[in-house]
């Protein structure tokens, strides 16, 4: 090994693959796509250096963060032109970091069964894993799970103890998750339009813009949950009071006739979202169809949860 190579390590492609964790085929594919610089040619051999190893590790890190190869190429080109990646990676880390102070916990299968009446329910556990309420921990002597949100599991335990079937709890969670994801999406659209657009106008953003955007994420991170908490509390107070009044009323509410229509108040933000989706002329039809679908879904859920007695076959 020459004095120069002793100071600056050099690799054949097989050695580079071994040190980076990538395959030889992957390394060549990265070269073809312009993600990895070409090696230095020495006679009949290709020689790679530390810069190639560092680049492969950067690509692997960005892939782990959810970037596509096309996006990675843009970021690496920005890095190569001196714009830097520090701010961008800081922004990614800020967004992908925890959005709650809640800490995950662990629970054994025996403890889990005990919390839900002591009778094992394989279907319920499978659904909980599918929904991410539980995560399997392999390689344990006893069956054990990670619980990302102990609060969410505690709610399910209380609902089950109150008489709600597990199938109804998981069904409600699926429905709730869709609605919450819609709220989260609207909050992101709102903040992007009025706050983050100026930081993200360049693709990829400059190092300083990305760093400022990461600071704004830290400032605004609690606002989504605080707003939802306040609005949920307001809605629960209004709707729970109304619900109780209906059930305590000595007379049942008058039935709605088949040919009778009633005006319904819909939030302006919902109307705007529907209008943007289907056009102003189709808002009423869309709301009607969505309502009918929800009614059918709840009817099917109720029938599946409480099926009538099966007929006797003679």
PDB file of C-alpha atoms in Angstrom:
ATOM      1  CA  UNK A   1       0.000   0.000   0.000  1.00  0.00           C
ATOM      2  CA  UNK A   2       1.457   3.386  -0.983  1.00  0.00           C
ATOM      3  CA  UNK A   3       2.006   6.198   1.520  1.00  0.00           C
ATOM      4  CA  UNK A   4      -0.927   8.079  -0.034  1.00  0.00           C
ATOM      5  CA  UNK A   5      -3.287   5.094   0.203  1.00  0.00           C
ATOM      6  CA  UNK A   6      -2.210   4.538   3.824  1.00  0.00           C
ATOM      7  CA  UNK A   7      -3.502   8.015   4.631  1.00  0.00           C
ATOM      8  CA  UNK A   8      -6.578   7.803   2.401  1.00  0.00           C
ATOM      9  CA  UNK A   9      -8.187   4.340   2.397  1.00  0.00           C
ATOM     10  CA  UNK A  10      -9.074   2.885  -0.986  1.00  0.00           C
ATOM     11  CA  UNK A  11     -11.607   0.158  -1.754  1.00  0.00           C
ATOM     12  CA  UNK A  12     -12.459  -2.232  -4.498  1.00  0.00           C
ATOM     13  CA  UNK A  13     -16.193  -2.354  -5.192  1.00  0.00           C
ATOM     14  CA  UNK A  14     -16.547  -5.576  -3.171  1.00  0.00           C
ATOM     15  CA  UNK A  15     -14.819  -3.931  -0.184  1.00  0.00           C
ATOM     16  CA  UNK A  16     -16.984  -0.829  -0.532  1.00  0.00           C
ATOM     17  CA  UNK A  17     -20.093  -3.012  -0.510  1.00  0.00           C
ATOM     18  CA  UNK A  18     -18.865  -4.800   2.631  1.00  0.00           C
ATOM     19  CA  UNK A  19     -18.168  -1.560   4.542  1.00  0.00           C
ATOM     20  CA  UNK A  20     -21.316   0.267   3.434  1.00  0.00           C
ATOM     21  CA  UNK A  21     -23.836  -2.553   3.701  1.00  0.00           C
ATOM     22  CA  UNK A  22     -24.956  -2.025   0.095  1.00  0.00           C
ATOM     23  CA  UNK A  23     -24.674  -4.685  -2.556  1.00  0.00           C
ATOM     24  CA  UNK A  24     -22.342  -4.444  -5.535  1.00  0.00           C
ATOM     25  CA  UNK A  25     -25.390  -4.299  -7.793  1.00  0.00           C
ATOM     26  CA  UNK A  26     -26.853  -1.396  -5.775  1.00  0.00           C
ATOM     27  CA  UNK A  27     -23.582   0.543  -5.927  1.00  0.00           C
ATOM     28  CA  UNK A  28     -23.474   0.217  -9.700  1.00  0.00           C
ATOM     29  CA  UNK A  29     -27.141   1.264  -9.953  1.00  0.00           C
ATOM     30  CA  UNK A  30     -26.399   4.379  -7.880  1.00  0.00           C
ATOM     31  CA  UNK A  31     -23.536   5.229 -10.227  1.00  0.00           C
ATOM     32  CA  UNK A  32     -25.787   4.838 -13.267  1.00  0.00           C
ATOM     33  CA  UNK A  33     -28.393   7.170 -11.717  1.00  0.00           C
ATOM     34  CA  UNK A  34     -25.803   9.807 -10.835  1.00  0.00           C
ATOM     35  CA  UNK A  35     -26.163   9.339  -7.077  1.00  0.00           C
ATOM     36  CA  UNK A  36     -22.601   8.119  -6.619  1.00  0.00           C
ATOM     37  CA  UNK A  37     -19.481   9.572  -8.284  1.00  0.00           C
ATOM     38  CA  UNK A  38     -17.604   7.325 -10.665  1.00  0.00           C
ATOM     39  CA  UNK A  39     -14.548   5.586  -9.185  1.00  0.00           C
ATOM     40  CA  UNK A  40     -10.990   6.418 -10.113  1.00  0.00           C
ATOM     41  CA  UNK A  41      -9.563   4.177 -12.817  1.00  0.00           C
ATOM     42  CA  UNK A  42      -6.205   2.542 -11.992  1.00  0.00           C
ATOM     43  CA  UNK A  43      -5.097   0.323 -14.828  1.00  0.00           C
ATOM     44  CA  UNK A  44      -7.769  -2.352 -15.038  1.00  0.00           C
ATOM     45  CA  UNK A  45      -9.187  -1.663 -11.584  1.00  0.00           C
ATOM     46  CA  UNK A  46     -11.783   0.785 -10.240  1.00  0.00           C
ATOM     47  CA  UNK A  47     -10.773   2.416  -6.970  1.00  0.00           C
ATOM     48  CA  UNK A  48     -13.231   3.941  -4.498  1.00  0.00           C
ATOM     49  CA  UNK A  49     -12.410   6.238  -1.595  1.00  0.00           C
ATOM     50  CA  UNK A  50     -13.826   7.498   1.689  1.00  0.00           C
ATOM     51  CA  UNK A  51     -16.028  10.002  -0.158  1.00  0.00           C
ATOM     52  CA  UNK A  52     -17.823   7.117  -1.856  1.00  0.00           C
ATOM     53  CA  UNK A  53     -18.356   5.339   1.466  1.00  0.00           C
ATOM     54  CA  UNK A  54     -19.672   8.534   3.070  1.00  0.00           C
ATOM     55  CA  UNK A  55     -22.028   9.095   0.124  1.00  0.00           C
ATOM     56  CA  UNK A  56     -23.433   5.556   0.393  1.00  0.00           C
ATOM     57  CA  UNK A  57     -24.094   6.082   4.099  1.00  0.00           C
ATOM     58  CA  UNK A  58     -25.860   9.380   3.346  1.00  0.00           C
ATOM     59  CA  UNK A  59     -28.082   7.668   0.795  1.00  0.00           C
ATOM     60  CA  UNK A  60     -28.926   4.862   3.238  1.00  0.00           C
ATOM     61  CA  UNK A  61     -29.798   7.403   5.937  1.00  0.00           C
ATOM     62  CA  UNK A  62     -32.076   9.362   3.608  1.00  0.00           C
ATOM     63  CA  UNK A  63     -33.793   6.167   2.423  1.00  0.00           C
ATOM     64  CA  UNK A  64     -34.455   5.275   6.066  1.00  0.00           C
ATOM     65  CA  UNK A  65     -36.055   8.705   6.499  1.00  0.00           C
ATOM     66  CA  UNK A  66     -38.514   7.946   3.695  1.00  0.00           C
ATOM     67  CA  UNK A  67     -36.956   9.844   0.787  1.00  0.00           C
ATOM     68  CA  UNK A  68     -37.211   8.519  -2.751  1.00  0.00           C
ATOM     69  CA  UNK A  69     -34.093   8.107  -4.880  1.00  0.00           C
ATOM     70  CA  UNK A  70     -35.215  11.035  -7.061  1.00  0.00           C
ATOM     71  CA  UNK A  71     -35.482  13.310  -4.011  1.00  0.00           C
ATOM     72  CA  UNK A  72     -32.148  12.067  -2.701  1.00  0.00           C
ATOM     73  CA  UNK A  73     -30.517  12.965  -5.990  1.00  0.00           C
ATOM     74  CA  UNK A  74     -31.807  16.544  -5.678  1.00  0.00           C
ATOM     75  CA  UNK A  75     -30.527  16.812  -2.113  1.00  0.00           C
ATOM     76  CA  UNK A  76     -27.119  15.418  -2.983  1.00  0.00           C
ATOM     77  CA  UNK A  77     -26.802  17.766  -5.943  1.00  0.00           C
ATOM     78  CA  UNK A  78     -27.520  20.643  -3.558  1.00  0.00           C
ATOM     79  CA  UNK A  79     -24.834  19.298  -1.240  1.00  0.00           C
ATOM     80  CA  UNK A  80     -22.352  19.046  -4.117  1.00  0.00           C
ATOM     81  CA  UNK A  81     -22.993  22.667  -5.130  1.00  0.00           C
ATOM     82  CA  UNK A  82     -22.203  23.846  -1.604  1.00  0.00           C
ATOM     83  CA  UNK A  83     -25.751  24.484  -0.370  1.00  0.00           C
ATOM     84  CA  UNK A  84     -25.426  21.971   2.460  1.00  0.00           C
ATOM     85  CA  UNK A  85     -27.662  19.259   3.890  1.00  0.00           C
ATOM     86  CA  UNK A  86     -27.475  20.090   7.580  1.00  0.00           C
ATOM     87  CA  UNK A  87     -30.584  22.278   7.653  1.00  0.00           C
ATOM     88  CA  UNK A  88     -32.612  19.867   5.525  1.00  0.00           C
ATOM     89  CA  UNK A  89     -31.707  16.869   7.680  1.00  0.00           C
ATOM     90  CA  UNK A  90     -32.474  18.926  10.794  1.00  0.00           C
ATOM     91  CA  UNK A  91     -35.919  19.740   9.376  1.00  0.00           C
ATOM     92  CA  UNK A  92     -36.514  16.070   8.566  1.00  0.00           C
ATOM     93  CA  UNK A  93     -35.484  15.037  12.074  1.00  0.00           C
ATOM     94  CA  UNK A  94     -37.784  17.674  13.591  1.00  0.00           C
ATOM     95  CA  UNK A  95     -40.808  16.558  11.563  1.00  0.00           C
ATOM     96  CA  UNK A  96     -40.158  12.848  12.096  1.00  0.00           C
ATOM     97  CA  UNK A  97     -39.513  13.248  15.813  1.00  0.00           C
ATOM     98  CA  UNK A  98     -42.134  12.430  18.456  1.00  0.00           C
ATOM     99  CA  UNK A  99     -45.252  14.615  18.388  1.00  0.00           C
ATOM    100  CA  UNK A 100     -46.217  13.671  21.920  1.00  0.00           C
ATOM    101  CA  UNK A 101     -44.541  13.449  25.321  1.00  0.00           C
ATOM    102  CA  UNK A 102     -46.104  10.020  25.871  1.00  0.00           C
ATOM    103  CA  UNK A 103     -43.579   7.209  26.224  1.00  0.00           C
ATOM    104  CA  UNK A 104     -44.077   3.726  24.827  1.00  0.00           C
ATOM    105  CA  UNK A 105     -44.484   0.814  27.243  1.00  0.00           C
ATOM    106  CA  UNK A 106     -44.290  -2.974  27.081  1.00  0.00           C
ATOM    107  CA  UNK A 107     -46.894  -5.553  27.967  1.00  0.00           C
ATOM    108  CA  UNK A 108     -46.844  -9.341  28.038  1.00  0.00           C
ATOM    109  CA  UNK A 109     -49.572 -11.405  26.458  1.00  0.00           C
ATOM    110  CA  UNK A 110     -50.660 -12.621  29.897  1.00  0.00           C
ATOM    111  CA  UNK A 111     -51.019  -9.022  31.124  1.00  0.00           C
ATOM    112  CA  UNK A 112     -52.893  -8.082  27.964  1.00  0.00           C
ATOM    113  CA  UNK A 113     -55.375 -10.941  28.326  1.00  0.00           C
ATOM    114  CA  UNK A 114     -55.918 -10.065  31.993  1.00  0.00           C
ATOM    115  CA  UNK A 115     -56.834  -6.466  31.120  1.00  0.00           C
ATOM    116  CA  UNK A 116     -59.484  -7.675  28.690  1.00  0.00           C
ATOM    117  CA  UNK A 117     -61.365 -10.146  30.827  1.00  0.00           C
ATOM    118  CA  UNK A 118     -58.800 -12.929  31.032  1.00  0.00           C
ATOM    119  CA  UNK A 119     -59.970 -14.719  27.882  1.00  0.00           C
ATOM    120  CA  UNK A 120     -57.476 -14.786  24.973  1.00  0.00           C
ATOM    121  CA  UNK A 121     -58.830 -13.244  21.770  1.00  0.00           C
ATOM    122  CA  UNK A 122     -56.523 -13.887  18.815  1.00  0.00           C
ATOM    123  CA  UNK A 123     -58.635 -11.862  16.369  1.00  0.00           C
ATOM    124  CA  UNK A 124     -58.574  -8.802  18.630  1.00  0.00           C
ATOM    125  CA  UNK A 125     -54.793  -9.032  19.083  1.00  0.00           C
ATOM    126  CA  UNK A 126     -54.276  -9.414  15.344  1.00  0.00           C
ATOM    127  CA  UNK A 127     -56.396  -6.304  14.692  1.00  0.00           C
ATOM    128  CA  UNK A 128     -54.539  -4.345  17.380  1.00  0.00           C
ATOM    129  CA  UNK A 129     -51.218  -5.222  15.718  1.00  0.00           C
ATOM    130  CA  UNK A 130     -52.618  -4.285  12.311  1.00  0.00           C
ATOM    131  CA  UNK A 131     -53.718  -0.903  13.672  1.00  0.00           C
ATOM    132  CA  UNK A 132     -50.372  -0.289  15.391  1.00  0.00           C
ATOM    133  CA  UNK A 133     -51.896  -0.251  18.870  1.00  0.00           C
ATOM    134  CA  UNK A 134     -49.553  -3.177  19.619  1.00  0.00           C
ATOM    135  CA  UNK A 135     -46.200  -4.058  18.047  1.00  0.00           C
ATOM    136  CA  UNK A 136     -44.800  -7.555  18.346  1.00  0.00           C
ATOM    137  CA  UNK A 137     -41.411  -7.946  20.037  1.00  0.00           C
ATOM    138  CA  UNK A 138     -39.705 -11.008  18.517  1.00  0.00           C
ATOM    139  CA  UNK A 139     -37.065 -13.095  20.227  1.00  0.00           C
ATOM    140  CA  UNK A 140     -38.654 -13.090  23.678  1.00  0.00           C
ATOM    141  CA  UNK A 141     -39.163 -16.099  25.928  1.00  0.00           C
ATOM    142  CA  UNK A 142     -42.661 -14.842  26.759  1.00  0.00           C
ATOM    143  CA  UNK A 143     -44.951 -13.281  24.152  1.00  0.00           C
ATOM    144  CA  UNK A 144     -44.474  -9.545  24.601  1.00  0.00           C
ATOM    145  CA  UNK A 145     -45.634  -6.398  22.811  1.00  0.00           C
ATOM    146  CA  UNK A 146     -44.591  -2.778  22.548  1.00  0.00           C
ATOM    147  CA  UNK A 147     -47.427  -0.335  23.251  1.00  0.00           C
ATOM    148  CA  UNK A 148     -46.658   2.930  21.366  1.00  0.00           C
ATOM    149  CA  UNK A 149     -49.511   4.752  23.159  1.00  0.00           C
ATOM    150  CA  UNK A 150     -50.357   3.380  26.628  1.00  0.00           C
ATOM    151  CA  UNK A 151     -53.135   6.004  26.839  1.00  0.00           C
ATOM    152  CA  UNK A 152     -54.841   4.589  23.748  1.00  0.00           C
ATOM    153  CA  UNK A 153     -54.664   1.069  25.171  1.00  0.00           C
ATOM    154  CA  UNK A 154     -56.014   2.316  28.517  1.00  0.00           C
ATOM    155  CA  UNK A 155     -59.025   3.845  26.725  1.00  0.00           C
ATOM    156  CA  UNK A 156     -59.734   0.506  25.056  1.00  0.00           C
ATOM    157  CA  UNK A 157     -59.532  -1.269  28.433  1.00  0.00           C
ATOM    158  CA  UNK A 158     -62.024   1.160  29.987  1.00  0.00           C
ATOM    159  CA  UNK A 159     -64.437   0.899  27.049  1.00  0.00           C
ATOM    160  CA  UNK A 160     -64.284  -2.905  27.189  1.00  0.00           C
ATOM    161  CA  UNK A 161     -64.925  -2.849  30.934  1.00  0.00           C
ATOM    162  CA  UNK A 162     -67.950  -0.624  30.260  1.00  0.00           C
ATOM    163  CA  UNK A 163     -69.402  -3.265  27.940  1.00  0.00           C
ATOM    164  CA  UNK A 164     -68.189  -2.236  24.488  1.00  0.00           C
ATOM    165  CA  UNK A 165     -67.183  -5.275  22.345  1.00  0.00           C
ATOM    166  CA  UNK A 166     -63.600  -5.347  21.110  1.00  0.00           C
ATOM    167  CA  UNK A 167     -64.762  -5.472  17.479  1.00  0.00           C
ATOM    168  CA  UNK A 168     -66.714  -2.251  18.014  1.00  0.00           C
ATOM    169  CA  UNK A 169     -63.693  -0.583  19.665  1.00  0.00           C
ATOM    170  CA  UNK A 170     -61.369  -1.395  16.747  1.00  0.00           C
ATOM    171  CA  UNK A 171     -64.035  -0.371  14.239  1.00  0.00           C
ATOM    172  CA  UNK A 172     -64.462   2.956  16.010  1.00  0.00           C
ATOM    173  CA  UNK A 173     -60.683   3.468  16.051  1.00  0.00           C
ATOM    174  CA  UNK A 174     -60.462   2.916  12.285  1.00  0.00           C
ATOM    175  CA  UNK A 175     -63.229   5.454  11.713  1.00  0.00           C
ATOM    176  CA  UNK A 176     -61.692   7.948  14.152  1.00  0.00           C
ATOM    177  CA  UNK A 177     -58.258   7.576  12.578  1.00  0.00           C
ATOM    178  CA  UNK A 178     -59.584   8.515   9.141  1.00  0.00           C
ATOM    179  CA  UNK A 179     -61.212  11.648  10.539  1.00  0.00           C
ATOM    180  CA  UNK A 180     -58.153  12.669  12.578  1.00  0.00           C
ATOM    181  CA  UNK A 181     -55.862  12.181   9.582  1.00  0.00           C
ATOM    182  CA  UNK A 182     -58.163  14.492   7.626  1.00  0.00           C
ATOM    183  CA  UNK A 183     -57.853  17.125  10.379  1.00  0.00           C
ATOM    184  CA  UNK A 184     -54.068  16.717  10.438  1.00  0.00           C
ATOM    185  CA  UNK A 185     -53.934  17.089   6.662  1.00  0.00           C
ATOM    186  CA  UNK A 186     -55.992  20.282   6.771  1.00  0.00           C
ATOM    187  CA  UNK A 187     -53.742  21.716   9.515  1.00  0.00           C
ATOM    188  CA  UNK A 188     -50.647  20.957   7.426  1.00  0.00           C
ATOM    189  CA  UNK A 189     -52.194  22.557   4.332  1.00  0.00           C
ATOM    190  CA  UNK A 190     -53.117  25.640   6.369  1.00  0.00           C
ATOM    191  CA  UNK A 191     -49.694  26.075   7.985  1.00  0.00           C
ATOM    192  CA  UNK A 192     -47.861  25.330   4.728  1.00  0.00           C
ATOM    193  CA  UNK A 193     -49.853  27.984   2.886  1.00  0.00           C
ATOM    194  CA  UNK A 194     -49.384  30.716   5.489  1.00  0.00           C
ATOM    195  CA  UNK A 195     -46.138  29.778   7.262  1.00  0.00           C
ATOM    196  CA  UNK A 196     -43.919  27.227   5.559  1.00  0.00           C
ATOM    197  CA  UNK A 197     -44.357  28.101   1.880  1.00  0.00           C
ATOM    198  CA  UNK A 198     -41.728  30.839   2.086  1.00  0.00           C
ATOM    199  CA  UNK A 199     -39.173  28.391   3.507  1.00  0.00           C
ATOM    200  CA  UNK A 200     -39.894  25.622   1.008  1.00  0.00           C
ATOM    201  CA  UNK A 201     -40.095  27.588  -2.254  1.00  0.00           C
ATOM    202  CA  UNK A 202     -36.709  26.208  -3.349  1.00  0.00           C
ATOM    203  CA  UNK A 203     -36.346  22.501  -4.152  1.00  0.00           C
ATOM    204  CA  UNK A 204     -34.483  21.481  -2.134  1.00  0.00           C
ATOM    205  CA  UNK A 205     -34.632  24.391   0.363  1.00  0.00           C
ATOM    206  CA  UNK A 206     -31.467  26.248   1.228  1.00  0.00           C
ATOM    207  CA  UNK A 207     -29.689  25.238   4.397  1.00  0.00           C
ATOM    208  CA  UNK A 208     -30.747  28.407   6.224  1.00  0.00           C
ATOM    209  CA  UNK A 209     -34.387  28.188   5.077  1.00  0.00           C
ATOM    210  CA  UNK A 210     -34.605  24.550   6.195  1.00  0.00           C
ATOM    211  CA  UNK A 211     -33.114  25.447   9.580  1.00  0.00           C
ATOM    212  CA  UNK A 212     -35.666  28.259  10.050  1.00  0.00           C
ATOM    213  CA  UNK A 213     -38.485  25.919   9.031  1.00  0.00           C
ATOM    214  CA  UNK A 214     -37.313  23.390  11.643  1.00  0.00           C
ATOM    215  CA  UNK A 215     -37.492  26.138  14.277  1.00  0.00           C
ATOM    216  CA  UNK A 216     -41.057  26.935  13.192  1.00  0.00           C
ATOM    217  CA  UNK A 217     -42.008  23.253  13.457  1.00  0.00           C
ATOM    218  CA  UNK A 218     -40.812  23.259  17.079  1.00  0.00           C
ATOM    219  CA  UNK A 219     -42.900  26.374  17.776  1.00  0.00           C
ATOM    220  CA  UNK A 220     -46.057  25.167  16.041  1.00  0.00           C
ATOM    221  CA  UNK A 221     -45.849  21.495  17.016  1.00  0.00           C
ATOM    222  CA  UNK A 222     -48.104  21.835  20.128  1.00  0.00           C
ATOM    223  CA  UNK A 223     -50.709  24.016  18.387  1.00  0.00           C
ATOM    224  CA  UNK A 224     -52.440  21.226  16.457  1.00  0.00           C
ATOM    225  CA  UNK A 225     -53.092  19.161  19.575  1.00  0.00           C
ATOM    226  CA  UNK A 226     -54.088  22.198  21.645  1.00  0.00           C
ATOM    227  CA  UNK A 227     -56.591  23.303  18.999  1.00  0.00           C
ATOM    228  CA  UNK A 228     -58.085  19.830  18.606  1.00  0.00           C
ATOM    229  CA  UNK A 229     -58.301  19.395  22.400  1.00  0.00           C
ATOM    230  CA  UNK A 230     -60.151  22.713  22.786  1.00  0.00           C
ATOM    231  CA  UNK A 231     -62.541  22.075  19.898  1.00  0.00           C
ATOM    232  CA  UNK A 232     -63.219  18.483  20.994  1.00  0.00           C
ATOM    233  CA  UNK A 233     -64.051  19.701  24.504  1.00  0.00           C
ATOM    234  CA  UNK A 234     -66.420  22.329  23.098  1.00  0.00           C
ATOM    235  CA  UNK A 235     -68.120  19.855  20.752  1.00  0.00           C
ATOM    236  CA  UNK A 236     -68.473  17.180  23.446  1.00  0.00           C
ATOM    237  CA  UNK A 237     -70.089  19.655  25.848  1.00  0.00           C
ATOM    238  CA  UNK A 238     -72.613  20.815  23.239  1.00  0.00           C
ATOM    239  CA  UNK A 239     -73.395  17.416  21.716  1.00  0.00           C
ATOM    240  CA  UNK A 240     -73.407  15.462  24.984  1.00  0.00           C
ATOM    241  CA  UNK A 241     -75.853  17.968  26.496  1.00  0.00           C
ATOM    242  CA  UNK A 242     -78.083  17.725  23.439  1.00  0.00           C
ATOM    243  CA  UNK A 243     -77.844  13.931  23.452  1.00  0.00           C
ATOM    244  CA  UNK A 244     -78.782  13.759  27.122  1.00  0.00           C
ATOM    245  CA  UNK A 245     -81.751  16.072  26.616  1.00  0.00           C
ATOM    246  CA  UNK A 246     -83.080  13.798  23.870  1.00  0.00           C
ATOM    247  CA  UNK A 247     -82.794  10.689  26.038  1.00  0.00           C
ATOM    248  CA  UNK A 248     -84.290  12.352  29.115  1.00  0.00           C
ATOM    249  CA  UNK A 249     -87.187  13.812  27.199  1.00  0.00           C
ATOM    250  CA  UNK A 250     -90.534  12.169  28.155  1.00  0.00           C
ATOM    251  CA  UNK A 251     -91.491  12.131  24.487  1.00  0.00           C
ATOM    252  CA  UNK A 252     -89.585  10.569  21.649  1.00  0.00           C
ATOM    253  CA  UNK A 253     -88.451  13.020  18.945  1.00  0.00           C
ATOM    254  CA  UNK A 254     -90.858  13.183  16.002  1.00  0.00           C
ATOM    255  CA  UNK A 255     -89.800  10.934  13.136  1.00  0.00           C
ATOM    256  CA  UNK A 256     -88.607  12.511   9.932  1.00  0.00           C
ATOM    257  CA  UNK A 257     -90.978  11.807   7.042  1.00  0.00           C
ATOM    258  CA  UNK A 258     -89.569  10.193   3.915  1.00  0.00           C
ATOM    259  CA  UNK A 259     -90.435  13.189   1.759  1.00  0.00           C
ATOM    260  CA  UNK A 260     -89.420  15.787   4.335  1.00  0.00           C
ATOM    261  CA  UNK A 261     -86.128  17.694   4.057  1.00  0.00           C
ATOM    262  CA  UNK A 262     -84.471  19.721   6.767  1.00  0.00           C
ATOM    263  CA  UNK A 263     -81.672  22.293   6.588  1.00  0.00           C
ATOM    264  CA  UNK A 264     -78.397  21.140   8.152  1.00  0.00           C
ATOM    265  CA  UNK A 265     -75.555  23.446   9.206  1.00  0.00           C
ATOM    266  CA  UNK A 266     -72.187  22.426   7.767  1.00  0.00           C
ATOM    267  CA  UNK A 267     -68.975  24.249   8.774  1.00  0.00           C
ATOM    268  CA  UNK A 268     -67.739  26.642   6.105  1.00  0.00           C
ATOM    269  CA  UNK A 269     -64.339  24.952   6.059  1.00  0.00           C
ATOM    270  CA  UNK A 270     -65.961  21.598   5.275  1.00  0.00           C
ATOM    271  CA  UNK A 271     -67.993  23.129   2.449  1.00  0.00           C
ATOM    272  CA  UNK A 272     -64.856  24.702   0.971  1.00  0.00           C
ATOM    273  CA  UNK A 273     -62.974  21.387   1.174  1.00  0.00           C
ATOM    274  CA  UNK A 274     -65.814  19.510  -0.546  1.00  0.00           C
ATOM    275  CA  UNK A 275     -66.156  22.251  -3.166  1.00  0.00           C
ATOM    276  CA  UNK A 276     -62.442  22.029  -3.952  1.00  0.00           C
ATOM    277  CA  UNK A 277     -62.801  18.268  -4.274  1.00  0.00           C
ATOM    278  CA  UNK A 278     -65.926  17.908  -6.435  1.00  0.00           C
ATOM    279  CA  UNK A 279     -66.871  21.428  -7.578  1.00  0.00           C
ATOM    280  CA  UNK A 280     -69.517  23.837  -6.292  1.00  0.00           C
ATOM    281  CA  UNK A 281     -72.351  22.256  -8.277  1.00  0.00           C
ATOM    282  CA  UNK A 282     -71.753  18.815  -6.707  1.00  0.00           C
ATOM    283  CA  UNK A 283     -71.450  19.775  -3.022  1.00  0.00           C
ATOM    284  CA  UNK A 284     -75.018  18.791  -2.075  1.00  0.00           C
ATOM    285  CA  UNK A 285     -74.830  15.474  -3.914  1.00  0.00           C
ATOM    286  CA  UNK A 286     -71.454  14.656  -2.342  1.00  0.00           C
ATOM    287  CA  UNK A 287     -72.657  15.426   1.213  1.00  0.00           C
ATOM    288  CA  UNK A 288     -75.819  13.367   0.637  1.00  0.00           C
ATOM    289  CA  UNK A 289     -73.843  10.403  -0.707  1.00  0.00           C
ATOM    290  CA  UNK A 290     -71.314  10.584   2.130  1.00  0.00           C
ATOM    291  CA  UNK A 291     -74.092  10.690   4.707  1.00  0.00           C
ATOM    292  CA  UNK A 292     -75.906   7.736   3.181  1.00  0.00           C
ATOM    293  CA  UNK A 293     -72.691   5.728   3.049  1.00  0.00           C
ATOM    294  CA  UNK A 294     -72.035   6.437   6.737  1.00  0.00           C
ATOM    295  CA  UNK A 295     -75.582   5.397   7.664  1.00  0.00           C
ATOM    296  CA  UNK A 296     -75.193   2.136   5.717  1.00  0.00           C
ATOM    297  CA  UNK A 297     -71.786   1.497   7.332  1.00  0.00           C
ATOM    298  CA  UNK A 298     -73.125   1.978  10.853  1.00  0.00           C
ATOM    299  CA  UNK A 299     -76.094  -0.241  10.109  1.00  0.00           C
ATOM    300  CA  UNK A 300     -73.780  -3.013   8.887  1.00  0.00           C
ATOM    301  CA  UNK A 301     -71.511  -2.560  11.931  1.00  0.00           C
ATOM    302  CA  UNK A 302     -74.511  -2.829  14.254  1.00  0.00           C
ATOM    303  CA  UNK A 303     -75.757  -5.976  12.532  1.00  0.00           C
ATOM    304  CA  UNK A 304     -72.288  -7.556  12.640  1.00  0.00           C
ATOM    305  CA  UNK A 305     -71.866  -6.699  16.334  1.00  0.00           C
ATOM    306  CA  UNK A 306     -75.342  -7.840  17.387  1.00  0.00           C
ATOM    307  CA  UNK A 307     -76.494 -10.431  14.815  1.00  0.00           C
ATOM    308  CA  UNK A 308     -80.063 -11.689  15.061  1.00  0.00           C
ATOM    309  CA  UNK A 309     -80.670 -15.289  15.999  1.00  0.00           C
ATOM    310  CA  UNK A 310     -79.878 -17.543  13.064  1.00  0.00           C
ATOM    311  CA  UNK A 311     -82.919 -19.398  11.632  1.00  0.00           C
ATOM    312  CA  UNK A 312     -83.231 -23.047  12.487  1.00  0.00           C
ATOM    313  CA  UNK A 313     -82.799 -25.405   9.551  1.00  0.00           C
ATOM    314  CA  UNK A 314     -85.111 -28.451   9.659  1.00  0.00           C
TER     315      UNK A 314
END
